[in-house]
Amino acid sequence: MTTLTRESDQHEGPDVLELDRVTIRFAGDSGDGMQLAGTQFTKTSAVLGNDISTFPDIPAEIRAPQGSLPGVSGFQVSFSSHDIYTPGDAPDVLVAMNPAALNTNIGDLPRGGILVVNEDEFTETNLKKAAYGSNPLDDGSLGAYRVFQVPVSTLNARALKDSGLTAVQVDRCKNMFALGLMFWMYSRPLDTTTRWIDEKFGKNQGVAEANKKALRAGYNFGETTEMFATHYHVPKAKLRPGLYRNITGNEATALGVITASKLAGRTLFYGSYPITPASDILHELSRFKRFGVRTFQAEDEIAAVGAAIGASFGGSLGLTGTSGPGLALKSEAIGLAVMVELPLVVIDVQRAGPSTGMPTKTEQADLLQAMFGRNGESPVAIVAPSTPSDCFQMAIEAWRIAIKYRTPVLYLSDGYLGMGSEPWLVPDYTKLPKMDPDFAHDPATFKPYARDPETLARPWAIPGTPDLEHRIGGLEKSDITGNVNYDAANHDKMVHLRAEKIERIANDIPELEAHGDESGDLLVLGWGSTYGVITTAVQRARAKGLKVSSAHLHHLNPLPKNLGDVLKRYDRVLMPEINLGQMRMLVRSRYLVDIIGLNKVSGRPFTISEVEAKITELAA
Amino acid sequence: MVTASRDDNVKVLSRKDFVSDQEVRWCPGCGDYSILAQTQKLMPELGIPRENIVFISGIGCSSRLPYYVDTYGFHSIHGRAPTIASGLKASRPELSVWVVTGDGDALSIGGNHILHVLRRNVDLQIILHNNEIYGLTKGQYSPTSELGKRTKSSPYGTIDRPLHPLSVAIGAEATFVARSIDTDAHHLVSTLDRAYRHKGASFVEVYQNCNIFNDGAFADFAAKEVRADRTISLEHGKPMIFGKERDKGLRFSGAKFEVVTVGENGVTDADLFVHDETREDPSIAFTLSRMEWPEYPVPVGVLRAVQKPTYNDLMDKQIEMAIEAEGEGDLRDLFLEGDTWTVE
Ligand SMILES: Cc1ncc(C[n+]2csc(CCOP(=O)(O)OP(=O)(O)O)c2C)c(N)n1
Ligand code: SF4
């Protein structure tokens, strides 16, 4: 959706066209530094004041042969002069650093789209590796696009011929050349990236200079060559006033849990075992020793959650994080946490499954595992962030619930949220509400399984507290005393109490709000990372005059108290999910409303048009 | 439950203070009773406040022990006690943390965790009740059962080779490795005391008789009448002597130990190997861990006790150093890491 308005003739040389939104996809071999180029483009655009949204698409095989189709790495960034909620359906510009990148990405480029290719890489061997029978640059197959063939490798090598670096080192700078060219094309300054290069390669002057030179060479190439008749300008977005930074979902999650630990005045303990796409949370938290964060890289996911439970027993905020297969391993221990009723937050950055599935691709298919993936009646609270920056808020919310209700809380992010980024309005820490761990102290009144009458939470009595010595464990507890008890009536009561405790959280979470009309033809109900596409698709449908509203679930268990009422106010309800209908099943079974599903399980998020098309079909 | 006010810091606790109000429910005659009794006897002698002691166990008969000790306790899930204990100790290093486990719990389902808690050298005590059988699940073979053992799940005899717990511990770089026997009360309590005093992960294997499913598994050498002749009590800096008459000993020749009798074939005290538990090189300790009756007397006592930095200390130190170098974490700065911009 780009509108072209010609700016006044204030520039000489190529015309400058003003656009309100551009989506660029950088694609190349996994060794070509595309993630880096994309990230730098994002940073610069953020600093310029655009709204941004990104989607890295990383190959599953880290060491796929160079130039091969499975080795292609992509990074899509959308930047805009208005609020955006998604990294864009299709790129306006595709930068393809080799034939494989072209082959795997060209299908997404709309007719008329801009294609910038590194023609140097279109050799016979590379074409063969990319499964091309003939050279697409010559055979007319790219006729539908505005193709710019740039000898990136040669130009880059020429620019760096006096750098004193090896040929391999020189070639590694070509992503900076491509980035420089894009900076020129979209009228962005080089200084944010230049500063970053200095910081990153500061110790190695030669490499720093070469990268900066390549960046400038790419920029100057755009400026001087006659190839490009136009370049573009995307004005600042009108975002809410305040201080912003760019943030990925995983970063925001890490900041959220550290903030929670400050708000609760308790140490954060993070037990984790590396797994894509959750590892970045471990990387982030490991850096924050100065906040007293204790990170424990465990021998496996079971040890990770066990250690977190041990830390919570000791009065710290025991946190563990993983992705789908790791959540499967943690199940037994989460059941233990349910039984001992201690605070615990379990992060699941969902990826495509089942089993090892597609580690770098996204999915929302662990919901039922989060909900039911344990033995026995084993309810836990579940929350889900909706955007990369919302990860911050929901991480704090997860801890608020865990601490107040003494329960494990599952936090369902996904690869798309975790790796994607957007501007984050930096909050004022001093205005965030404090959390009281409310430890038990008084031996006169302490009973290990006595409950708060309102929340049904049991006391949190930590070792080191005199005269509160007690024993907990996974065997069924006696009401009040917490002693081991196999009595039938007691078990029945305890099962109900644990379930009721989770249900009561519904009294303590925001009601569901519908955006659009209070009632109407269609409600599009979502949860988690589909927020962006649903919001945009509904906005577009409404602009066309359809009576459509949207609502988004941030609390998945328990569900907001008014959900049933909201569902009844619309003729039809549509629920898009990146799974085969897991939340739809839960909501249908509970409210007996015949929700219509829109489901996609391709490892990729929905596009806006996919959701919009379904809305049109149902509401028009 | 509470027997004394804690106003007085020097309040002396007694064994009674560590007896919980829960009825002990092991089979009559089970070796676990003795281990419990020695544990309760030792606790007041440690001179630490009761509230600072935590017992953490997995699942199995032996893992019920925390219920019976009136301290903080956590009876967790099968094999995972070391993980819970690690998280607790790493976040609350001032606590005295004890892991209670069985041979199945520690070496089958929890095999991975046992290796890692030992190699990390988390400062805690692990008491492995080894009865060479699964007690709680009623008598299947365990990873320490001898090859060919007939049990309910191996009517034709086992075909899996047994693990030697002490060898496993030494292989995992454990800094403290010891063995004792349930029926030798004095030895057991002093071994547990040594384990407590060791800074780092202490691993104590206790031969424990399961009189229901594996009765007499250690009787050949552990029974009172034969113990002196068939076990050897290791003492740091002392020659390796054993036997009722204190006339037998171990000599090191070639790459292995040899049983000799002092006074025979010209053997004197000076020929006997002197036990050095502090040896960095684990090979002698490993060799000791392989010695079995009837070829050798069974070693009991401390095989290895070396000093290494503990995991929890290193974790504390990293945090202190980070705070010293970078200043105490400030959320405002953290939020503003990287590039920021202002929208007016
Ligand atoms: C995940 C899981 N698998 C299996 C069991 C069943 N189980 C309980 S105790 C045990 C073996 C215990 O043997 P050991 O550790 O030697 O302890 P003992 O009872 O002999 O003291 C088994 C298999 C369980 N509780 N949990
Ligand atoms: S089954 Fe064996 S180990 Fe378990 S309590 Fe009985 S005697 Fe002890």
GROMACS .gro file of C-alpha atoms in nm, chain A residues 106-400:
model
  295
  106ILE     CA    1   1.100  -1.396  -0.615
  107GLY     CA    2   0.760  -1.560  -0.573
  108ASP     CA    3   0.678  -1.309  -0.299
  109LEU     CA    4   0.768  -1.000  -0.502
  110PRO     CA    5   0.459  -0.847  -0.661
  111ARG     CA    6   0.464  -0.757  -1.030
  112GLY     CA    7   0.625  -0.421  -1.073
  113GLY     CA    8   0.833  -0.468  -0.760
  114ILE     CA    9   1.194  -0.358  -0.745
  115LEU     CA   10   1.454  -0.631  -0.770
  116VAL     CA   11   1.818  -0.557  -0.694
  117VAL     CA   12   2.049  -0.848  -0.775
  118ASN     CA   13   2.418  -0.904  -0.730
  119GLU     CA   14   2.485  -1.008  -1.088
  120ASP     CA   15   2.838  -1.124  -1.005
  121GLU     CA   16   2.697  -1.427  -0.831
  122PHE     CA   17   2.498  -1.542  -1.132
  123THR     CA   18   2.766  -1.785  -1.246
  124GLU     CA   19   2.698  -2.120  -1.400
  125THR     CA   20   2.779  -2.310  -1.080
  126ASN     CA   21   2.564  -2.087  -0.864
  127LEU     CA   22   2.275  -2.107  -1.110
  128LYS     CA   23   2.298  -2.482  -1.100
  129LYS     CA   24   2.307  -2.487  -0.719
  130ALA     CA   25   1.995  -2.273  -0.723
  131ALA     CA   26   1.819  -2.513  -0.962
  132TYR     CA   27   1.804  -2.268  -1.250
  133GLY     CA   28   1.814  -2.421  -1.599
  134SER     CA   29   1.895  -2.087  -1.757
  135ASN     CA   30   2.008  -1.751  -1.626
  136PRO     CA   31   1.697  -1.558  -1.518
  137LEU     CA   32   1.883  -1.232  -1.576
  138ASP     CA   33   1.899  -1.317  -1.947
  139ASP     CA   34   1.604  -1.537  -2.025
  140GLY     CA   35   1.333  -1.276  -1.983
  141SER     CA   36   1.169  -1.452  -1.688
  142LEU     CA   37   1.203  -1.140  -1.472
  143GLY     CA   38   1.012  -0.920  -1.716
  144ALA     CA   39   0.743  -0.836  -1.461
  145TYR     CA   40   0.984  -0.661  -1.225
  146ARG     CA   41   1.195  -0.349  -1.223
  147VAL     CA   42   1.530  -0.524  -1.221
  148PHE     CA   43   1.855  -0.357  -1.124
  149GLN     CA   44   2.161  -0.567  -1.194
  150VAL     CA   45   2.446  -0.447  -0.982
  151PRO     CA   46   2.790  -0.611  -0.982
  152VAL     CA   47   2.801  -0.587  -0.603
  153SER     CA   48   3.098  -0.821  -0.551
  154THR     CA   49   3.318  -0.650  -0.810
  155LEU     CA   50   3.229  -0.297  -0.704
  156ASN     CA   51   3.285  -0.384  -0.342
  157ALA     CA   52   3.620  -0.547  -0.418
  158ARG     CA   53   3.725  -0.249  -0.623
  159ALA     CA   54   3.634  -0.009  -0.344
  160LEU     CA   55   3.839  -0.209  -0.097
  161LYS     CA   56   4.138  -0.297  -0.311
  162ASP     CA   57   4.376  -0.094  -0.091
  163SER     CA   58   4.229  -0.210   0.238
  164GLY     CA   59   4.503  -0.460   0.308
  165LEU     CA   60   4.241  -0.725   0.389
  166THR     CA   61   4.231  -1.073   0.240
  167ALA     CA   62   3.997  -1.144  -0.049
  168VAL     CA   63   3.767  -1.336   0.184
  169GLN     CA   64   3.754  -1.047   0.430
  170VAL     CA   65   3.684  -0.803   0.150
  171ASP     CA   66   3.403  -1.016   0.014
  172ARG     CA   67   3.245  -1.028   0.358
  173CYS     CA   68   3.189  -0.652   0.336
  174LYS     CA   69   2.955  -0.676   0.039
  175ASN     CA   70   2.647  -0.677   0.260
  176MET     CA   71   2.754  -0.326   0.365
  177PHE     CA   72   2.773  -0.226   0.001
  178ALA     CA   73   2.420  -0.352  -0.058
  179LEU     CA   74   2.304  -0.179   0.259
  180GLY     CA   75   2.466   0.147   0.150
  181LEU     CA   76   2.281   0.127  -0.179
  182MET     CA   77   1.949   0.078   0.001
  183PHE     CA   78   2.031   0.367   0.232
  184TRP     CA   79   2.073   0.585  -0.071
  185MET     CA   80   1.760   0.456  -0.239
  186TYR     CA   81   1.548   0.536   0.067
  187SER     CA   82   1.726   0.856   0.169
  188ARG     CA   83   1.869   0.733   0.497
  189PRO     CA   84   2.183   0.869   0.663
  190LEU     CA   85   2.482   0.642   0.723
  191ASP     CA   86   2.581   0.761   1.067
  192THR     CA   87   2.387   0.512   1.283
  193THR     CA   88   2.551   0.222   1.103
  194THR     CA   89   2.890   0.392   1.092
  195ARG     CA   90   2.878   0.431   1.467
  196TRP     CA   91   2.778   0.072   1.508
  197ILE     CA   92   3.069  -0.045   1.289
  198ASP     CA   93   3.311   0.153   1.504
  199GLU     CA   94   3.173  -0.003   1.819
  200LYS     CA   95   3.166  -0.354   1.679
  201PHE     CA   96   3.504  -0.358   1.505
  202GLY     CA   97   3.669  -0.088   1.711
  203LYS     CA   98   3.955  -0.318   1.802
  204ASN     CA   99   4.020  -0.408   1.442
  205GLN     CA  100   4.068  -0.078   1.264
  206GLY     CA  101   4.130  -0.235   0.922
  207VAL     CA  102   3.802  -0.423   0.925
  208ALA     CA  103   3.609  -0.125   1.060
  209GLU     CA  104   3.745   0.104   0.788
  210ALA     CA  105   3.668  -0.151   0.516
  211ASN     CA  106   3.308  -0.192   0.631
  212LYS     CA  107   3.255   0.181   0.641
  213LYS     CA  108   3.413   0.220   0.302
  214ALA     CA  109   3.193  -0.051   0.152
  215LEU     CA  110   2.887   0.115   0.302
  216ARG     CA  111   2.981   0.452   0.155
  217ALA     CA  112   3.071   0.294  -0.178
  218GLY     CA  113   2.724   0.142  -0.201
  219TYR     CA  114   2.565   0.475  -0.116
  220ASN     CA  115   2.779   0.664  -0.366
  221PHE     CA  116   2.708   0.409  -0.633
  222GLY     CA  117   2.339   0.488  -0.598
  223GLU     CA  118   2.408   0.857  -0.612
  224THR     CA  119   2.635   0.854  -0.916
  225THR     CA  120   2.511   0.577  -1.137
  226GLU     CA  121   2.248   0.657  -1.390
  227MET     CA  122   2.085   0.328  -1.323
  228PHE     CA  123   1.831   0.456  -1.074
  229ALA     CA  124   1.604   0.729  -1.195
  230THR     CA  125   1.431   0.772  -0.866
  231HIS     CA  126   1.489   0.743  -0.503
  232TYR     CA  127   1.244   0.758  -0.222
  233HIS     CA  128   1.160   0.926   0.101
  234VAL     CA  129   0.940   0.785   0.377
  235PRO     CA  130   0.848   1.060   0.625
  236LYS     CA  131   0.841   1.012   1.002
  237ALA     CA  132   0.549   0.829   1.153
  238LYS     CA  133   0.315   1.007   1.387
  239LEU     CA  134   0.380   0.783   1.685
  240ARG     CA  135   0.276   0.861   2.040
  241PRO     CA  136   0.520   1.116   2.180
  242GLY     CA  137   0.795   0.979   2.398
  243LEU     CA  138   1.127   0.809   2.397
  244TYR     CA  139   1.159   0.505   2.171
  245ARG     CA  140   1.397   0.226   2.098
  246ASN     CA  141   1.379  -0.063   1.860
  247ILE     CA  142   1.323  -0.395   2.034
  248THR     CA  143   1.276  -0.761   1.942
  249GLY     CA  144   1.025  -0.974   2.126
  250ASN     CA  145   1.296  -1.180   2.292
  251GLU     CA  146   1.474  -0.867   2.412
  252ALA     CA  147   1.149  -0.726   2.542
  253THR     CA  148   1.079  -1.050   2.726
  254ALA     CA  149   1.420  -1.034   2.891
  255LEU     CA  150   1.369  -0.673   2.994
  256GLY     CA  151   1.022  -0.756   3.122
  257VAL     CA  152   1.141  -1.033   3.353
  258ILE     CA  153   1.427  -0.822   3.489
  259THR     CA  154   1.180  -0.542   3.552
  260ALA     CA  155   0.950  -0.786   3.730
  261SER     CA  156   1.235  -0.892   3.955
  262LYS     CA  157   1.303  -0.528   4.043
  263LEU     CA  158   0.935  -0.461   4.103
  264ALA     CA  159   0.914  -0.762   4.334
  265GLY     CA  160   1.248  -0.693   4.496
  266ARG     CA  161   1.352  -1.055   4.436
  267THR     CA  162   1.642  -1.215   4.255
  268LEU     CA  163   1.570  -1.341   3.905
  269PHE     CA  164   1.693  -1.695   3.841
  270TYR     CA  165   1.680  -1.816   3.481
  271GLY     CA  166   1.729  -2.186   3.411
  272SER     CA  167   1.743  -2.270   3.044
  273TYR     CA  168   1.886  -2.505   2.784
  274PRO     CA  169   1.967  -2.354   2.444
  275ILE     CA  170   1.698  -2.395   2.179
  276THR     CA  171   1.593  -2.186   1.881
  277PRO     CA  172   1.417  -1.945   1.889
  278ALA     CA  173   1.429  -1.903   2.269
  279SER     CA  174   1.809  -1.891   2.311
  280ASP     CA  175   1.827  -1.515   2.269
  281ILE     CA  176   1.648  -1.474   2.601
  282LEU     CA  177   1.926  -1.675   2.767
  283HIS     CA  178   2.187  -1.466   2.584
  284GLU     CA  179   2.022  -1.143   2.692
  285LEU     CA  180   1.975  -1.239   3.055
  286SER     CA  181   2.332  -1.372   3.082
  287ARG     CA  182   2.455  -1.019   3.017
  288PHE     CA  183   2.268  -0.872   3.309
  289LYS     CA  184   2.471  -0.995   3.605
  290ARG     CA  185   2.477  -0.637   3.735
  291PHE     CA  186   2.105  -0.675   3.803
  292GLY     CA  187   2.184  -0.978   4.015
  293VAL     CA  188   2.031  -1.203   3.748
  294ARG     CA  189   2.142  -1.562   3.800
  295THR     CA  190   2.148  -1.758   3.476
  296PHE     CA  191   2.192  -2.133   3.479
  297GLN     CA  192   2.263  -2.306   3.148
  298ALA     CA  193   2.134  -2.645   3.247
  299GLU     CA  194   2.221  -2.989   3.109
  300ASP     CA  195   1.870  -3.021   2.966
  301GLU     CA  196   1.525  -2.866   2.991
  302ILE     CA  197   1.429  -3.083   3.285
  303ALA     CA  198   1.724  -2.953   3.485
  304ALA     CA  199   1.642  -2.600   3.374
  305VAL     CA  200   1.290  -2.608   3.510
  306GLY     CA  201   1.398  -2.806   3.818
  307ALA     CA  202   1.654  -2.541   3.905
  308ALA     CA  203   1.396  -2.269   3.854
  309ILE     CA  204   1.158  -2.447   4.091
  310GLY     CA  205   1.440  -2.479   4.344
  311ALA     CA  206   1.508  -2.107   4.315
  312SER     CA  207   1.139  -2.027   4.364
  313PHE     CA  208   1.131  -2.253   4.670
  314GLY     CA  209   1.411  -2.033   4.801
  315GLY     CA  210   1.215  -1.714   4.738
  316SER     CA  211   1.365  -1.603   4.408
  317LEU     CA  212   1.175  -1.558   4.085
  318GLY     CA  213   1.239  -1.897   3.924
  319LEU     CA  214   1.209  -1.857   3.550
  320THR     CA  215   1.265  -2.107   3.274
  321GLY     CA  216   1.240  -2.066   2.900
  322THR     CA  217   1.240  -2.289   2.596
  323SER     CA  218   1.065  -2.376   2.273
  324GLY     CA  219   0.816  -2.657   2.197
  325PRO     CA  220   1.028  -2.974   2.235
  326GLY     CA  221   1.176  -2.832   2.554
  327LEU     CA  222   0.831  -2.759   2.692
  328ALA     CA  223   0.749  -3.125   2.637
  329LEU     CA  224   1.045  -3.220   2.856
  330LYS     CA  225   0.944  -2.977   3.128
  331SER     CA  226   0.593  -3.117   3.166
  332GLU     CA  227   0.652  -3.340   3.469
  333ALA     CA  228   0.826  -3.062   3.661
  334ILE     CA  229   0.555  -2.809   3.576
  335GLY     CA  230   0.311  -3.058   3.726
  336LEU     CA  231   0.528  -3.059   4.038
  337ALA     CA  232   0.510  -2.679   4.050
  338VAL     CA  233   0.131  -2.704   4.022
  339MET     CA  234   0.131  -2.940   4.321
  340VAL     CA  235   0.369  -2.742   4.541
  341GLU     CA  236   0.198  -2.416   4.440
  342LEU     CA  237   0.506  -2.204   4.400
  343PRO     CA  238   0.547  -1.911   4.160
  344LEU     CA  239   0.716  -2.016   3.835
  345VAL     CA  240   0.715  -1.863   3.488
  346VAL     CA  241   0.774  -2.087   3.188
  347ILE     CA  242   0.846  -1.911   2.861
  348ASP     CA  243   0.769  -2.101   2.542
  349VAL     CA  244   0.885  -1.925   2.227
  350GLN     CA  245   0.682  -2.151   2.001
  351ARG     CA  246   0.819  -2.283   1.676
  352ALA     CA  247   0.684  -2.510   1.407
  353GLY     CA  248   0.645  -2.869   1.527
  354PRO     CA  249   0.576  -3.148   1.598
  355SER     CA  250   0.896  -3.289   1.742
  356THR     CA  251   1.196  -3.090   1.626
  357GLY     CA  252   0.978  -2.952   1.348
  358MET     CA  253   1.110  -2.639   1.181
  359PRO     CA  254   1.322  -2.463   1.442
  360THR     CA  255   1.344  -2.126   1.274
  361LYS     CA  256   0.982  -2.112   1.160
  362THR     CA  257   0.687  -1.989   1.357
  363GLU     CA  258   0.369  -2.157   1.482
  364GLN     CA  259   0.109  -2.121   1.759
  365ALA     CA  260   0.059  -2.491   1.804
  366ASP     CA  261   0.181  -2.544   2.161
  367LEU     CA  262  -0.135  -2.401   2.314
  368LEU     CA  263  -0.290  -2.735   2.396
  369GLN     CA  264   0.042  -2.860   2.526
  370ALA     CA  265   0.059  -2.557   2.755
  371MET     CA  266  -0.300  -2.608   2.859
  372PHE     CA  267  -0.313  -2.984   2.905
  373GLY     CA  268   0.034  -3.129   2.852
  374ARG     CA  269   0.071  -3.274   3.200
  375ASN     CA  270  -0.056  -3.577   3.388
  376GLY     CA  271  -0.360  -3.539   3.604
  377GLU     CA  272  -0.575  -3.230   3.651
  378SER     CA  273  -0.295  -2.981   3.635
  379PRO     CA  274  -0.416  -2.631   3.558
  380VAL     CA  275  -0.176  -2.343   3.498
  381ALA     CA  276  -0.227  -1.982   3.402
  382ILE     CA  277  -0.136  -1.894   3.042
  383VAL     CA  278  -0.060  -1.553   2.895
  384ALA     CA  279   0.044  -1.456   2.543
  385PRO     CA  280   0.208  -1.137   2.418
  386SER     CA  281   0.074  -0.992   2.094
  387THR     CA  282   0.360  -0.786   1.954
  388PRO     CA  283   0.737  -0.769   2.009
  389SER     CA  284   0.706  -0.474   2.245
  390ASP     CA  285   0.404  -0.622   2.422
  391CYS     CA  286   0.641  -0.902   2.531
  392PHE     CA  287   0.769  -0.658   2.793
  393GLN     CA  288   0.426  -0.597   2.942
  394MET     CA  289   0.317  -0.959   2.933
  395ALA     CA  290   0.638  -1.081   3.094
  396ILE     CA  291   0.561  -0.856   3.391
  397GLU     CA  292   0.201  -0.972   3.386
  398ALA     CA  293   0.312  -1.337   3.393
  399TRP     CA  294   0.513  -1.265   3.707
  400ARG     CA  295   0.234  -1.068   3.868
   0.00000   0.00000   0.00000
